[in-house]
Short mmCIF file of C-alpha atoms and ligand atoms in Angstrom, two decimals:
data_model
loop_
_atom_site.label_atom_id
_atom_site.label_comp_id
_atom_site.label_asym_id
_atom_site.label_seq_id
_atom_site.Cartn_x
_atom_site.Cartn_y
_atom_site.Cartn_z
CA MET W 1 12.67 1.92 26.87
CA THR W 2 14.56 -0.20 24.35
CA THR W 3 13.27 -3.73 24.07
CA PRO W 4 15.28 -6.60 22.53
CA PHE W 5 12.88 -6.39 19.61
CA ASP W 6 13.80 -2.73 18.98
CA ARG W 7 17.51 -3.58 18.99
CA LEU W 8 16.92 -6.34 16.50
CA GLY W 9 14.90 -3.90 14.41
CA ALA W 10 17.66 -1.29 14.49
CA ARG W 11 20.30 -3.76 13.32
CA LYS W 12 18.04 -5.14 10.63
CA ARG W 13 17.24 -1.62 9.41
CA ALA W 14 20.93 -0.57 9.31
CA ALA W 15 22.21 -3.67 7.46
CA GLY W 16 23.29 -2.73 3.94
CA ALA W 17 21.36 0.55 4.11
CA GLU W 18 23.51 2.20 1.37
CA ASP W 19 22.62 -0.22 -1.44
CA ARG W 20 19.06 -0.49 -0.21
CA LEU W 21 18.28 3.21 -0.66
CA PRO W 22 16.76 4.16 -4.02
CA PRO W 23 18.15 7.34 -5.62
CA GLY W 24 17.34 10.57 -3.76
CA GLN W 25 16.06 8.83 -0.61
CA TYR W 26 17.21 9.24 3.03
CA VAL W 27 16.50 7.38 6.27
CA PRO W 28 14.56 9.51 8.77
CA ARG W 29 14.24 8.95 12.48
CA GLY W 30 11.33 6.63 13.24
CA TRP W 31 8.35 6.15 10.96
CA PRO W 32 6.82 9.44 9.76
CA VAL W 33 3.06 9.78 9.35
CA LEU W 34 1.99 11.24 6.04
CA HIS W 35 -1.40 11.50 4.39
CA TYR W 36 -3.96 13.88 2.96
CA GLY W 37 -6.98 14.69 5.12
CA PRO W 38 -8.21 13.42 8.48
CA VAL W 39 -7.64 10.02 10.14
CA PRO W 40 -10.88 8.00 9.98
CA ALA W 41 -12.25 6.28 13.08
CA PHE W 42 -12.41 2.48 12.82
CA LYS W 43 -15.95 1.23 13.41
CA PRO W 44 -15.69 -2.59 13.36
CA ASP W 45 -19.44 -3.12 12.91
CA ALA W 46 -19.62 -0.86 9.87
CA TRP W 47 -16.31 -1.94 8.30
CA ASP W 48 -16.16 -4.11 5.22
CA LEU W 49 -13.76 -4.83 2.40
CA LYS W 50 -15.30 -5.13 -1.05
CA VAL W 51 -13.78 -6.55 -4.21
CA PHE W 52 -15.76 -5.35 -7.21
CA GLY W 53 -15.55 -4.30 -10.86
CA GLU W 54 -14.39 -6.86 -13.40
CA THR W 55 -14.56 -9.94 -11.20
CA ALA W 56 -14.51 -13.40 -12.82
CA SER W 57 -17.94 -14.24 -11.35
CA GLY W 58 -19.45 -10.81 -12.02
CA GLU W 59 -20.27 -10.70 -8.29
CA VAL W 60 -18.97 -8.48 -5.52
CA THR W 61 -17.01 -10.24 -2.77
CA ARG W 62 -17.38 -8.68 0.66
CA TRP W 63 -15.72 -9.46 3.98
CA THR W 64 -16.82 -8.06 7.32
CA TRP W 65 -14.08 -7.41 9.87
CA PRO W 66 -14.60 -10.77 11.67
CA GLU W 67 -14.66 -12.60 8.31
CA PHE W 68 -11.50 -10.86 7.19
CA GLY W 69 -9.87 -11.99 10.42
CA HIS W 70 -10.18 -15.61 9.32
CA LEU W 71 -8.16 -15.20 6.12
CA PRO W 72 -4.67 -16.75 6.09
CA ARG W 73 -1.80 -14.46 7.11
CA ALA W 74 1.57 -13.85 5.53
CA THR W 75 4.72 -11.99 6.60
CA VAL W 76 6.91 -9.85 4.34
CA GLU W 77 10.20 -8.17 5.17
CA ALA W 78 10.49 -4.96 3.14
CA ASP W 79 11.66 -1.35 2.89
CA PHE W 80 9.16 1.53 2.48
CA HIS W 81 9.89 4.47 0.16
CA CYS W 82 7.90 7.72 0.19
CA VAL W 83 8.08 10.07 -2.80
CA THR W 84 8.83 12.94 -0.36
CA LYS W 85 12.18 11.10 -0.03
CA PHE W 86 12.10 9.29 3.28
CA SER W 87 12.65 5.51 3.31
CA VAL W 88 11.86 3.34 6.33
CA LEU W 89 14.05 0.25 6.09
CA GLY W 90 13.54 -3.30 7.35
CA ASN W 91 9.85 -3.38 8.17
CA THR W 92 8.24 -6.69 9.03
CA TRP W 93 4.75 -6.44 7.58
CA ARG W 94 2.03 -8.91 8.49
CA GLY W 95 -1.35 -9.27 6.87
CA VAL W 96 -3.19 -10.94 4.03
CA SER W 97 -1.31 -11.24 0.76
CA THR W 98 -2.90 -9.76 -2.33
CA GLN W 99 -2.39 -13.18 -3.95
CA THR W 100 -4.68 -14.68 -1.31
CA LEU W 101 -7.28 -12.00 -2.03
CA LEU W 102 -6.96 -12.56 -5.80
CA GLY W 103 -7.43 -16.30 -5.25
CA LEU W 104 -10.59 -15.81 -3.18
CA ALA W 105 -12.07 -13.11 -5.42
CA PRO W 106 -10.56 -13.72 -8.87
CA PRO W 107 -10.55 -10.99 -11.53
CA SER W 108 -11.93 -11.66 -15.01
CA ALA W 109 -9.41 -12.68 -17.67
CA ALA W 110 -9.77 -9.16 -19.14
CA THR W 111 -8.59 -7.41 -15.96
CA THR W 112 -5.35 -5.47 -16.48
CA HIS W 113 -5.37 -2.90 -13.64
CA VAL W 114 -6.56 -2.40 -10.11
CA LEU W 115 -7.79 0.65 -8.18
CA VAL W 116 -7.42 0.28 -4.44
CA TRP W 117 -9.94 2.41 -2.54
CA ALA W 118 -9.72 3.84 0.97
CA GLU W 119 -11.90 5.83 3.34
CA TYR W 120 -12.85 9.35 2.12
CA GLY W 121 -12.36 8.37 -1.53
CA TYR W 122 -8.56 8.07 -1.56
CA SER W 123 -7.42 5.65 -4.24
CA ALA W 124 -4.29 4.36 -5.94
CA ASN W 125 -4.06 2.56 -9.27
CA MET W 126 -1.57 -0.04 -10.42
CA THR W 127 -1.25 -2.84 -12.91
CA LEU W 128 -2.69 -6.19 -11.88
CA GLU W 129 0.89 -7.45 -12.12
CA ASP W 130 2.13 -4.91 -9.53
CA PHE W 131 -0.84 -5.61 -7.27
CA SER W 132 -0.27 -9.36 -7.45
CA SER W 133 3.43 -9.11 -6.58
CA ALA W 134 4.47 -11.79 -4.06
CA ASP W 135 5.47 -9.02 -1.57
CA ALA W 136 2.22 -7.03 -1.77
CA LEU W 137 0.24 -7.30 1.44
CA LEU W 138 -2.95 -5.96 3.01
CA VAL W 139 -1.26 -5.09 6.27
CA THR W 140 -2.59 -5.21 9.83
CA HIS W 141 0.71 -5.31 11.77
CA ARG W 142 4.23 -3.90 11.55
CA ASP W 143 7.16 -5.32 13.55
CA GLY W 144 4.74 -7.38 15.62
CA GLU W 145 2.52 -4.44 16.64
CA PRO W 146 -0.95 -3.64 15.30
CA LEU W 147 -1.00 -0.61 13.00
CA THR W 148 -1.96 2.61 14.74
CA ALA W 149 -4.86 4.63 13.36
CA ASP W 150 -2.54 7.23 11.79
CA HIS W 151 -0.58 4.50 9.95
CA GLY W 152 -3.76 3.08 8.44
CA ALA W 153 -5.46 0.76 10.96
CA PRO W 154 -7.25 -1.49 10.63
CA LEU W 155 -5.97 -2.27 7.13
CA ARG W 156 -3.58 -0.72 4.63
CA LEU W 157 -1.92 -1.88 1.45
CA VAL W 158 1.86 -2.15 1.16
CA VAL W 159 3.42 -2.68 -2.28
CA PRO W 160 7.12 -2.51 -1.41
CA HIS W 161 8.48 -2.12 -4.96
CA LEU W 162 6.44 1.07 -5.60
CA TYR W 163 6.44 4.49 -3.86
CA ALA W 164 4.36 4.34 -0.70
CA TRP W 165 1.44 6.46 -1.96
CA LYS W 166 0.48 3.31 -3.95
CA GLY W 167 -0.34 1.81 -0.56
CA PRO W 168 -3.60 3.31 0.67
CA LYS W 169 -4.14 3.45 4.41
CA TRP W 170 -7.68 2.62 5.68
CA VAL W 171 -8.38 0.36 2.68
CA ARG W 172 -12.02 -0.52 1.99
CA GLY W 173 -12.14 -1.69 -1.61
CA VAL W 174 -10.37 -3.25 -4.55
CA GLU W 175 -11.74 -2.53 -8.01
CA TYR W 176 -10.72 -4.65 -11.00
CA LEU W 177 -10.37 -2.69 -14.25
CA THR W 178 -9.99 -3.60 -17.92
CA GLU W 179 -8.21 -0.32 -18.60
CA ASP W 180 -6.02 1.90 -16.45
CA ARG W 181 -7.61 4.76 -14.47
CA ARG W 182 -5.62 7.24 -12.36
CA GLY W 183 -5.98 7.29 -8.59
CA PHE W 184 -5.85 10.21 -6.16
CA TRP W 185 -2.18 11.27 -6.46
CA GLU W 186 -1.82 9.98 -10.00
CA GLU W 187 -4.48 12.54 -11.02
CA ARG W 188 -2.56 15.24 -9.15
CA GLY W 189 0.80 15.16 -10.88
CA TYR W 190 2.39 12.00 -9.53
CA HIS W 191 3.80 9.26 -11.70
CA ASN W 192 1.40 6.56 -12.82
CA ARG W 193 3.92 3.73 -12.36
CA ALA W 194 5.93 5.00 -9.32
CA ASP W 195 9.04 2.79 -9.36
CA PRO W 196 11.42 4.30 -6.75
CA TRP W 197 14.49 2.65 -8.34
CA ARG W 198 13.75 4.58 -11.55
CA GLU W 199 12.79 7.72 -9.56
CA GLN W 200 9.37 7.79 -11.23
CA ARG W 201 8.09 10.62 -9.02
CA TYR W 202 6.04 12.95 -11.24
CA SER W 203 3.67 12.53 -14.16
CA TYR W 204 5.79 14.82 -16.40
CA GLN W 205 8.42 12.04 -16.29
CA GLU W 206 6.03 9.49 -17.78
CA ASP W 207 6.87 7.89 -21.10
CA PRO W 208 4.10 7.08 -23.58
CA GLY W 209 2.48 3.88 -22.33
CA ASP W 210 3.23 4.55 -18.65
CA GLY W 211 -0.33 5.70 -18.05
CA PRO W 212 -3.66 6.93 -19.42
CA ALA W 213 -3.94 10.48 -20.72
N1 MTE E 301 -5.83 6.83 2.60
C1 MTE E 301 -4.61 7.33 2.36
N2 MTE E 301 -3.57 6.49 2.24
C2 MTE E 301 -2.33 6.97 2.01
C3 MTE E 301 -2.09 8.36 1.88
C4 MTE E 301 -3.21 9.22 1.98
O1 MTE E 301 -3.11 10.45 1.83
N3 MTE E 301 -4.46 8.67 2.24
N4 MTE E 301 -0.81 8.82 1.64
C5 MTE E 301 0.15 7.86 1.07
C6 MTE E 301 1.52 8.34 1.17
S1 MTE E 301 1.98 9.61 0.17
C7 MTE E 301 2.46 7.72 1.96
S2 MTE E 301 4.10 8.14 1.93
C8 MTE E 301 2.07 6.68 2.91
C9 MTE E 301 2.54 7.06 4.28
O2 MTE E 301 2.25 6.05 5.20
P1 MTE E 301 2.60 6.30 6.71
O3 MTE E 301 1.89 7.54 7.18
O4 MTE E 301 2.17 5.06 7.42
O5 MTE E 301 4.11 6.50 6.78
O6 MTE E 301 0.68 6.46 2.95
C10 MTE E 301 0.05 6.48 1.70
N5 MTE E 301 -1.31 6.08 1.88
MO1 MO E 302 4.36 9.56 0.20
#
């Protein structure tokens, strides 16, 4: 069944699609599911989100699922680019902005990078600047619907201006770092910076300074 919301979504996704596609990308049907390993079960009682590492206070900040539910929400309209070349256009993401998280659990002045941790040890690294982008969101909903388990429920990161592997599904932690450290795919041959507009797909394309050895 096509709802009015779907029709709105389709139009929104099609508008200006040519100039919105980074080099080498195509628009697939629907929203593919892609990840390494199994889909974790969400256990609300056991779930928490921890901010740790080089925090300003030296303390760990921890939210349970009910506590996280009280944080202010934000909405971001953005495209989603996977390094395997599909791009899902015109998503309406809803969640808690990384700027809100940074405000509630500030990093030390020496923090330059962030590792975002997910269930089963998946991680993605980025500069503090990329993480604190105004469009970066810890997402709970897309196009008005809660995320499904395979798309990262209850919580995933979306950083629209980087390839989508920089957005862990099933997020559980944010670690502040004073030097860069590669995450899961960045250790396995993918580009440390991952800007889709520069087609920064693989680590062999890195320039000196793009990442740690
Ligand atoms: N925990 C976790 N998050 C992950 C991945 C993963 O393997 N594990 N894969 C990433 C990759 S490569 C992509 S393209 C997106 C895919 O998100 P989707 O399945 O919702 O489309 O999730 C990212 N987040
Ligand atoms: Mo991806």
